[in-house]
PDB file of C-alpha atoms in Angstrom:
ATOM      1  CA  UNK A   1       0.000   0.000   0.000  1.00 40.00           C
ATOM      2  CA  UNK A   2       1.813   3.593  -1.058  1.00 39.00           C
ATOM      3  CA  UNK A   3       1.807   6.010   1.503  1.00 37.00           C
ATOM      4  CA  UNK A   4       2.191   9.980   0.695  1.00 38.00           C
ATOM      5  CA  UNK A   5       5.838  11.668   2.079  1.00 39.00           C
ATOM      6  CA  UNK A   6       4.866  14.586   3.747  1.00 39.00           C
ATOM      7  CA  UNK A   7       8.238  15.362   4.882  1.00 42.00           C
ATOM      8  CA  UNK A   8      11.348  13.659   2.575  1.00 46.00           C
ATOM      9  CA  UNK A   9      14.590  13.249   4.461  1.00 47.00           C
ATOM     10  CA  UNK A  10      17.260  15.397   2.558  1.00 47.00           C
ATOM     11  CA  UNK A  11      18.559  13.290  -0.062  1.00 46.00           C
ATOM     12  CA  UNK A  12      22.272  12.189  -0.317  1.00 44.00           C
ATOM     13  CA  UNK A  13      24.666  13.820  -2.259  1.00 45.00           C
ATOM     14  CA  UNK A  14      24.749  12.708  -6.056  1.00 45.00           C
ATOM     15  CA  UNK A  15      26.766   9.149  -6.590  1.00 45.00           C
ATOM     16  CA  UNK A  16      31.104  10.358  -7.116  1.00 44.00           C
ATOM     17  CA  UNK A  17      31.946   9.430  -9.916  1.00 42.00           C
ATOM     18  CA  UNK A  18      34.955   7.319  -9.805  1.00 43.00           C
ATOM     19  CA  UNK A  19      37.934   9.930 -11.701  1.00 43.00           C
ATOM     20  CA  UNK A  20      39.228   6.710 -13.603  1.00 46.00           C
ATOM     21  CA  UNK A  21      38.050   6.501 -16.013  1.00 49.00           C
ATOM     22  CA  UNK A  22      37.785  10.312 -16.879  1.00 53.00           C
ATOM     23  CA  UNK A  23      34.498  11.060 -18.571  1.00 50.00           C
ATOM     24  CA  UNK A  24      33.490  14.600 -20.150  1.00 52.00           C
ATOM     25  CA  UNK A  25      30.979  16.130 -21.529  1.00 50.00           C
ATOM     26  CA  UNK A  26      29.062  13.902 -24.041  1.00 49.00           C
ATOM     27  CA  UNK A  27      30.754  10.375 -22.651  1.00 54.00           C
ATOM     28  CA  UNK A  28      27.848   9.782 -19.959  1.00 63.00           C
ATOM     29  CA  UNK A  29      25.130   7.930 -21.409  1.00 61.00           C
ATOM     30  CA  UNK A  30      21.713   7.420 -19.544  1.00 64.00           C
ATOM     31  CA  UNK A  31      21.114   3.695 -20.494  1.00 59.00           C
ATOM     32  CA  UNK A  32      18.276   3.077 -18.735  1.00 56.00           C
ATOM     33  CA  UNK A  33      14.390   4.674 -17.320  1.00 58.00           C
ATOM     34  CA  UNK A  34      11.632   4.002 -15.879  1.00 56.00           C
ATOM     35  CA  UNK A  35       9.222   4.674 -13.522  1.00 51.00           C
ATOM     36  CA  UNK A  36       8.913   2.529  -9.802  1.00 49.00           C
ATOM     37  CA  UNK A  37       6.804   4.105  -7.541  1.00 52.00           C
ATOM     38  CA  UNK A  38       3.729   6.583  -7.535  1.00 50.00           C
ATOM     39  CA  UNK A  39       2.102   7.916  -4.350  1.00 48.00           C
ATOM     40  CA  UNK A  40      -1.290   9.047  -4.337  1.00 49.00           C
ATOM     41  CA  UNK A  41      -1.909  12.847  -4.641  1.00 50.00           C
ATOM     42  CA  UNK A  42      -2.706  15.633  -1.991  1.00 46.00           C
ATOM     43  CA  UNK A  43      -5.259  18.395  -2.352  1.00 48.00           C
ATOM     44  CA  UNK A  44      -3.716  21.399  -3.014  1.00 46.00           C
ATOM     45  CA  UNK A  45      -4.328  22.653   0.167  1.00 47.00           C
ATOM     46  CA  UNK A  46      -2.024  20.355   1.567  1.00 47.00           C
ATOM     47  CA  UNK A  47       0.756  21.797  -0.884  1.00 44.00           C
ATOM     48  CA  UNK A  48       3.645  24.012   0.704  1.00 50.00           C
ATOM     49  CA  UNK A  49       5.766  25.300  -1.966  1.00 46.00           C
ATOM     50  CA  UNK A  50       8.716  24.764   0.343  1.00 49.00           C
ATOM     51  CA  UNK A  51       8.463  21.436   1.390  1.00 58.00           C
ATOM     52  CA  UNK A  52       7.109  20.127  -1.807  1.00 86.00           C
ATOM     53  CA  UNK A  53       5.486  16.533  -1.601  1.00 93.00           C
ATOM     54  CA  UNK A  54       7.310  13.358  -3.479  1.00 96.00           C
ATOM     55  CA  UNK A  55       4.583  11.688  -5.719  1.00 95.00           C
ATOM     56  CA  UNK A  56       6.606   9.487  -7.855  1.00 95.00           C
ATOM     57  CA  UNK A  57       9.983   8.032  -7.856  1.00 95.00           C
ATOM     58  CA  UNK A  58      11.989   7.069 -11.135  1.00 94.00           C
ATOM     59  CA  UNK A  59      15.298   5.329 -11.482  1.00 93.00           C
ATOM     60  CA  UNK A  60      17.657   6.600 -14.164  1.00 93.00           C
ATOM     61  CA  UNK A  61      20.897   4.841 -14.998  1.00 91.00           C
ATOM     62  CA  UNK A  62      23.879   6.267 -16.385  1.00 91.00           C
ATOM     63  CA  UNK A  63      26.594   4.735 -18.102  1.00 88.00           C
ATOM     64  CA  UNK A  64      29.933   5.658 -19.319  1.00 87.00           C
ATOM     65  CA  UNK A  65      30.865   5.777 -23.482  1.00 82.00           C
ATOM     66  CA  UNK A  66      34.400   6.728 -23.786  1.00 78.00           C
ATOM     67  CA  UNK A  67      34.361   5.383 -27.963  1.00 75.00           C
ATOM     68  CA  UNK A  68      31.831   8.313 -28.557  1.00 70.00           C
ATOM     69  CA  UNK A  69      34.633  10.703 -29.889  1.00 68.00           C
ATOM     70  CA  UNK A  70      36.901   8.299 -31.307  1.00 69.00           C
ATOM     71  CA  UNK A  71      38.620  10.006 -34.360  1.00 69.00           C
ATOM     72  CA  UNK A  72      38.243   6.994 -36.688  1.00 70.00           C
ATOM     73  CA  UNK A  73      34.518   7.028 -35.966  1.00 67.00           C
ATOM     74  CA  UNK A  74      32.618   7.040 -39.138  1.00 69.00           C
ATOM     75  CA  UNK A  75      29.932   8.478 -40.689  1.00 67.00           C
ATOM     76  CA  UNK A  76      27.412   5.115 -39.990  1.00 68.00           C
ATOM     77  CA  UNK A  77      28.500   4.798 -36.362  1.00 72.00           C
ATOM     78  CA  UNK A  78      25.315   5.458 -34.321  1.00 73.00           C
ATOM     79  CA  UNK A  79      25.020   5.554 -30.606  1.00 73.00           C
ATOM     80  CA  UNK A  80      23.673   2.411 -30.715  1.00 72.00           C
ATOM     81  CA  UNK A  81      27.108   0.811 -32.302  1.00 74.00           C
ATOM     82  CA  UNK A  82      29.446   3.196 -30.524  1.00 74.00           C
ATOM     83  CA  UNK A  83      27.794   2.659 -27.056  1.00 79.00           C
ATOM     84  CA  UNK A  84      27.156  -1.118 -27.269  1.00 76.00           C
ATOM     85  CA  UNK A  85      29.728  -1.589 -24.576  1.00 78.00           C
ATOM     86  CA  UNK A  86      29.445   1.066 -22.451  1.00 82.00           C
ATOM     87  CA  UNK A  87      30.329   0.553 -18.647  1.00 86.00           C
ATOM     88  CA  UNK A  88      27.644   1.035 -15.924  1.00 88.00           C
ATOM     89  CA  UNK A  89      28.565   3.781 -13.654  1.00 90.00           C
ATOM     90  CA  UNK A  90      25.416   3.120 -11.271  1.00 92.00           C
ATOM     91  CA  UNK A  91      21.523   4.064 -10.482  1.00 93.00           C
ATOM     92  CA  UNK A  92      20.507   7.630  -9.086  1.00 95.00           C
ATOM     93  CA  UNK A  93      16.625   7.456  -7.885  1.00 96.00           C
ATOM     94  CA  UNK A  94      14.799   9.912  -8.505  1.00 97.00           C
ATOM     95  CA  UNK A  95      11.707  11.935  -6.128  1.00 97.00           C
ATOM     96  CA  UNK A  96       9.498  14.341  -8.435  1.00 97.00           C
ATOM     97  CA  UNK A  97       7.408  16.759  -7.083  1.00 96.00           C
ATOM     98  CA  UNK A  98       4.200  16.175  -8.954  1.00 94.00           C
ATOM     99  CA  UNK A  99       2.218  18.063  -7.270  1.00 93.00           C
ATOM    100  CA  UNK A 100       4.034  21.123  -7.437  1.00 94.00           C
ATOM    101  CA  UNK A 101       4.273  21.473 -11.061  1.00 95.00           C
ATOM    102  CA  UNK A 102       2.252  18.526 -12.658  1.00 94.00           C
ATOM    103  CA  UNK A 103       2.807  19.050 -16.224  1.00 96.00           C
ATOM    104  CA  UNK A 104       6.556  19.489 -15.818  1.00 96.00           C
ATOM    105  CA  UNK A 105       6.726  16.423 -13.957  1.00 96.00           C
ATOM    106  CA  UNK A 106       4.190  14.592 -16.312  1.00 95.00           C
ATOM    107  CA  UNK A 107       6.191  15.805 -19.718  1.00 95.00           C
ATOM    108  CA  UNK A 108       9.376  14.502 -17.778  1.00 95.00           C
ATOM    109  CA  UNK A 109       8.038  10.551 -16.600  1.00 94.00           C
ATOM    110  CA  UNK A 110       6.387  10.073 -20.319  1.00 91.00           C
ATOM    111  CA  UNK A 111       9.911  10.865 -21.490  1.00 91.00           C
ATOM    112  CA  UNK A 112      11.468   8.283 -18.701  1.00 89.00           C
ATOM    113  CA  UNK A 113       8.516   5.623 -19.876  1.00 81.00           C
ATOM    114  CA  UNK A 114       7.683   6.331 -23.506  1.00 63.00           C
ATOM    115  CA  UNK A 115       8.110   3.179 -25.599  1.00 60.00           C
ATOM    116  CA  UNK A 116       9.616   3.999 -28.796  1.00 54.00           C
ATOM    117  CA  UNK A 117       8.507   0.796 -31.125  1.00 52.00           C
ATOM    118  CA  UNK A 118       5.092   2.368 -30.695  1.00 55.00           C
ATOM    119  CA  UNK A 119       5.991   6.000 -31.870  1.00 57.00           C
ATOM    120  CA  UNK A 120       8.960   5.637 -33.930  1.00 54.00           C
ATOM    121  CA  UNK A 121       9.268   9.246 -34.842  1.00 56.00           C
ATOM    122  CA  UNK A 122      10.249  10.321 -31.442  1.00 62.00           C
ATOM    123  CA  UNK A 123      12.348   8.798 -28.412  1.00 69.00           C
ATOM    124  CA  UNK A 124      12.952   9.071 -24.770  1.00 85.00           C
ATOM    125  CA  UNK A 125      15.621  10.033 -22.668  1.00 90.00           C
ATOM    126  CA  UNK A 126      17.039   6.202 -22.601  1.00 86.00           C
ATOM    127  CA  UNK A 127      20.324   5.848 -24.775  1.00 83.00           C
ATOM    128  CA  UNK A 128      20.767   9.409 -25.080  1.00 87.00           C
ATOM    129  CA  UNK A 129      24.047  11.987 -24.150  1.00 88.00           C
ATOM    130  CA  UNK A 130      24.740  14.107 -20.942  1.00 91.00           C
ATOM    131  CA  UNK A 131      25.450  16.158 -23.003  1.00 90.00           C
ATOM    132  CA  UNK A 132      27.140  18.971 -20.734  1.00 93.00           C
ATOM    133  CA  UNK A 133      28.983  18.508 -17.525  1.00 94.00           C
ATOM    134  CA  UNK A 134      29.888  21.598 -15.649  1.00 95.00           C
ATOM    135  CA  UNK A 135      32.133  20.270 -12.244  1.00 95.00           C
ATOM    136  CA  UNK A 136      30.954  21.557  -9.510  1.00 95.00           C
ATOM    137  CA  UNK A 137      27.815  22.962 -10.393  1.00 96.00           C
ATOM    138  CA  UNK A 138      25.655  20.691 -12.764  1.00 97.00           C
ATOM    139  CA  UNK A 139      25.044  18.383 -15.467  1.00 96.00           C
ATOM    140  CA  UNK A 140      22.474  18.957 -18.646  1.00 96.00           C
ATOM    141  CA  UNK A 141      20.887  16.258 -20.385  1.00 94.00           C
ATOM    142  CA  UNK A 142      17.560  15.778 -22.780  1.00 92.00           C
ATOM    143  CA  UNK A 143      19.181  17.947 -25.916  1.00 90.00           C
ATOM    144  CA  UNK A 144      16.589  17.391 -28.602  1.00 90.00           C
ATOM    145  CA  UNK A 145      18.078  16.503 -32.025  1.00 85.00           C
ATOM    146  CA  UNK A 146      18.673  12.959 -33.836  1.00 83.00           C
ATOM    147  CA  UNK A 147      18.221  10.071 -31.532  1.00 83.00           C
ATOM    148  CA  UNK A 148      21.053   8.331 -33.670  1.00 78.00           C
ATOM    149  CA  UNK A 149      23.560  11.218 -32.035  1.00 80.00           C
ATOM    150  CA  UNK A 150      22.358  10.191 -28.761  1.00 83.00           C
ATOM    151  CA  UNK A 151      19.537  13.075 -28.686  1.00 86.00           C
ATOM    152  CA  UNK A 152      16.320  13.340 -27.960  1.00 88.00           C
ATOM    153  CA  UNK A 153      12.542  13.554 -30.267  1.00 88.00           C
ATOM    154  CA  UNK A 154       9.664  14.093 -28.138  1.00 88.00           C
ATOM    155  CA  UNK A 155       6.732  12.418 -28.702  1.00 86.00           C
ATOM    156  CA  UNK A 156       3.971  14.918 -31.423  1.00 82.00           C
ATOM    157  CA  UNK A 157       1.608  14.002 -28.411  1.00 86.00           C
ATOM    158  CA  UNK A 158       3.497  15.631 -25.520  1.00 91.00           C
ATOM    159  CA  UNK A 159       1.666  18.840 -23.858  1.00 92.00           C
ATOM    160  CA  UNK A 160       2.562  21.994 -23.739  1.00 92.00           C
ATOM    161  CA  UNK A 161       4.128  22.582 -21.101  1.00 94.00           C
ATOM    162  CA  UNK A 162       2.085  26.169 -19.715  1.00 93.00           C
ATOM    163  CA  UNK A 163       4.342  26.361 -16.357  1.00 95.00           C
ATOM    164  CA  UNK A 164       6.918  27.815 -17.760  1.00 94.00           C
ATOM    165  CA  UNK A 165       5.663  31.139 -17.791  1.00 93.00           C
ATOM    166  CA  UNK A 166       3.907  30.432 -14.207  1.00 94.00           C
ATOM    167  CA  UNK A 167       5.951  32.301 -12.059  1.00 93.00           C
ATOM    168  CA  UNK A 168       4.595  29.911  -8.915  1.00 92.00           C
ATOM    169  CA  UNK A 169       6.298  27.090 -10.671  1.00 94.00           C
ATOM    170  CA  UNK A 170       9.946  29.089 -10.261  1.00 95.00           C
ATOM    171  CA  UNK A 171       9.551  29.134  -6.566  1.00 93.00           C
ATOM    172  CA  UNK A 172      11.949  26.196  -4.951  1.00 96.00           C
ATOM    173  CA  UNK A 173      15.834  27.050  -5.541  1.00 95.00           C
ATOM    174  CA  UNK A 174      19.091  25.481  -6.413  1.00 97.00           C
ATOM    175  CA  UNK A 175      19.891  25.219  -2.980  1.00 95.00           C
ATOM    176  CA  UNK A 176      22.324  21.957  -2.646  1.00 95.00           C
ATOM    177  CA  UNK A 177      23.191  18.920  -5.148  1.00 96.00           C
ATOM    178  CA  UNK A 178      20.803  16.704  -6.209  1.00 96.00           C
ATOM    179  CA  UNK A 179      18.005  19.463  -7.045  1.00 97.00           C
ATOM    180  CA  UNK A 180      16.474  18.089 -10.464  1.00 98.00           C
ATOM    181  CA  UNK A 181      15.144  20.836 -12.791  1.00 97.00           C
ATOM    182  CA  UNK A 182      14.010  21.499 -16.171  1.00 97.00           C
ATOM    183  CA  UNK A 183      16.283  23.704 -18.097  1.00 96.00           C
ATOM    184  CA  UNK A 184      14.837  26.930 -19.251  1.00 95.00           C
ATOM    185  CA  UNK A 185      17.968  29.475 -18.914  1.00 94.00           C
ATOM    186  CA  UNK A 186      20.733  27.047 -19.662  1.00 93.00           C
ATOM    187  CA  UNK A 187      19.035  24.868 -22.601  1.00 92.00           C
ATOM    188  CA  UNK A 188      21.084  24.780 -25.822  1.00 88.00           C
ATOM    189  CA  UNK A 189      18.254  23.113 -28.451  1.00 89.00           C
ATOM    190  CA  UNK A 190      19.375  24.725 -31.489  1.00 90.00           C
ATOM    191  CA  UNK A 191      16.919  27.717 -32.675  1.00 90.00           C
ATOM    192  CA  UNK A 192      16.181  25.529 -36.011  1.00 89.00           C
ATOM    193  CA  UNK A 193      14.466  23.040 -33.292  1.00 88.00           C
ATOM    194  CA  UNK A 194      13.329  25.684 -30.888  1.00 89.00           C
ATOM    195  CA  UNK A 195      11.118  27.890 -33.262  1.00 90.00           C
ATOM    196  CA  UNK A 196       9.245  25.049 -34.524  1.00 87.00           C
ATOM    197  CA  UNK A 197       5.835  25.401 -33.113  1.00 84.00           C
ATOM    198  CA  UNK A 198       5.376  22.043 -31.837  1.00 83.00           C
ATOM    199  CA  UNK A 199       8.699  22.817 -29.677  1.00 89.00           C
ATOM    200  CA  UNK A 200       8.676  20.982 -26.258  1.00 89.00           C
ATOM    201  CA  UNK A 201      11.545  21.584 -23.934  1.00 91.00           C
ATOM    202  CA  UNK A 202      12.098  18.979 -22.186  1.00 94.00           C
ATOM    203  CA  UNK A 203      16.013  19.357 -21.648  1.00 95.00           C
ATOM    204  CA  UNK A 204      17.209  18.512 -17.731  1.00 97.00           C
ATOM    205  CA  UNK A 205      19.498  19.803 -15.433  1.00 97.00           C
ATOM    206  CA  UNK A 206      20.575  17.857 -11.928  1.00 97.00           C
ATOM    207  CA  UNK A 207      23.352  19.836  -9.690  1.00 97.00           C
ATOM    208  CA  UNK A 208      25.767  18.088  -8.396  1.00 95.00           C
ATOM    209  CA  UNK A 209      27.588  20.088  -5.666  1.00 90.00           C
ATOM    210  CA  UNK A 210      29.201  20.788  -3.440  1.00 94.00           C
ATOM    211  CA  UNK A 211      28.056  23.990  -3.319  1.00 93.00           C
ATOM    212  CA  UNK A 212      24.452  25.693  -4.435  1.00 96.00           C
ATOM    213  CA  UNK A 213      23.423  27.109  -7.556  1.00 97.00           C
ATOM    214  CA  UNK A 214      21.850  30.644  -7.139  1.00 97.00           C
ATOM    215  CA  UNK A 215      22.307  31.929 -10.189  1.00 97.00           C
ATOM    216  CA  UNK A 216      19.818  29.067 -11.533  1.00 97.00           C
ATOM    217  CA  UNK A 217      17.148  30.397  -9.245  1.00 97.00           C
ATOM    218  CA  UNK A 218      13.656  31.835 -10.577  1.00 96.00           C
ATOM    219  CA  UNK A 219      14.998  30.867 -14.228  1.00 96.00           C
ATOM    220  CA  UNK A 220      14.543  27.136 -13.973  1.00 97.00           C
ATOM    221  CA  UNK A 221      11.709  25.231 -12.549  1.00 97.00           C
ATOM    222  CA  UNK A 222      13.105  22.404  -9.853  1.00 97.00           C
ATOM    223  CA  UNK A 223      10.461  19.442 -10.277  1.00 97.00           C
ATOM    224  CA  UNK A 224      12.555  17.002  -8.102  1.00 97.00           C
ATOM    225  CA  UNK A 225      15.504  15.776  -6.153  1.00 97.00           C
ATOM    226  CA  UNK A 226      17.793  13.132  -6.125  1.00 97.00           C
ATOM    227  CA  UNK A 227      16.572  10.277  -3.507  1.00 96.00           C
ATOM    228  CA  UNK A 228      19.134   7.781  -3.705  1.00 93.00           C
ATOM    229  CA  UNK A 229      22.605   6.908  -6.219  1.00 85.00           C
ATOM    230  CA  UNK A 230      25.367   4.196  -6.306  1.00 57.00           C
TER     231      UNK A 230
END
């Protein structure tokens, strides 16, 4: 029987990466999604903007693909071929505020879930780049491009995503590592994608520490926190 978290512990730091092997921007792959464990929801009387309420829990699993940038790479290497033995770096669970900002968090899990034999014009987040790592502050992943380059293709079906221009959604900060967020001031989608008008954003950012991130604050809208990595 699920049981709501009124109260979350703070979650642990974000899994260390082990320095050897030396990954950069680009080598981490997220191999794997999906969603584990949904709590039923509160009124919204219950909600607290500070001390938002977990309401589903996702796993995501990254993996490390040093052959990505090989220089004899050629032009019908795909991530598929150049990842195919990529080495599991570990699990990071994932809490998502759902009542907070339900669309955001909604857009995000049919990314984490979508099955892509049943739309194949579009994929999900699995077997695609983090595709920026900035040490000490954050990593960025979800670019929207060619799924063959590791990037992402919403679904034609996802919403649009009206929170973005709520300005209660902007309300939690970057405060410590492990705050999840969708990336509104730091996503890079090229304009060609962007100014289509059945654009979705659905680019990611998780901090990683040690420190906070202030000057993500009231730009990006923090949907969820890291609960557990390995």
């Amino acid at each position: 029987m699920a049981s709501s978290l009124t109260h979350p512990p703070p979650p642990p730091h974000l899994p260390s990466l082990n320095p050897k092997p030396n990954f950069t921007r680009r080598s981490l792959l997220l191999t794997s999604t999906a969603t584990t464990l949904s709590f039923p929801s509160l009124s919204s009387s219950a909600i607290q903007p500070p001390n938002p309420t977990i309401t589903d829990r996702i796993f995501m699993e990254f993996s490390l693909c040093p052959n990505y940038y090989l220089p004899n790479r050629t032009l019908g290497d795909t991530i598929s071929t150049l990842c195919s033995d990529s080495t599991l770096l570990g699990r990071v669970i994932l809490g998502l505020y759902g009542n907070l900002v339900p669309r955001t968090v909604s857009n995000f899990k049919s990314l984490c879930i979508s099955n892509p034999n049943s739309n194949p014009n579009s994929s999900s987040y699995k077997n695609t780049l983090v595709h920026k790592v900035l040490p000490g502050q954050y990593f960025l992943a979800g670019r929207q491009g060619r799924p063959d380059r590791g990037e992402v293709r919403p679904p034609s079906y996802l919403p649009r995503n009206i929170e973005t221009v709520d300005p209660k959604a902007f309300a939690l900060t970057h405060s410590r590592p492990g705050i999840v967020s969708l990336s509104l001031s730091e996503n890079d989608d090229e304009d060609e994608i962007k100014f289509d008008p059945e654009y979705r954003n659905v680019e990611f950012l998780i901090t990683t520490g040690p420190g906070p991130c202030p000057q993500l604050d009231n730009k990006n809208i923090v949907f969820g926190t890291v609960l557990e990595g390995n």
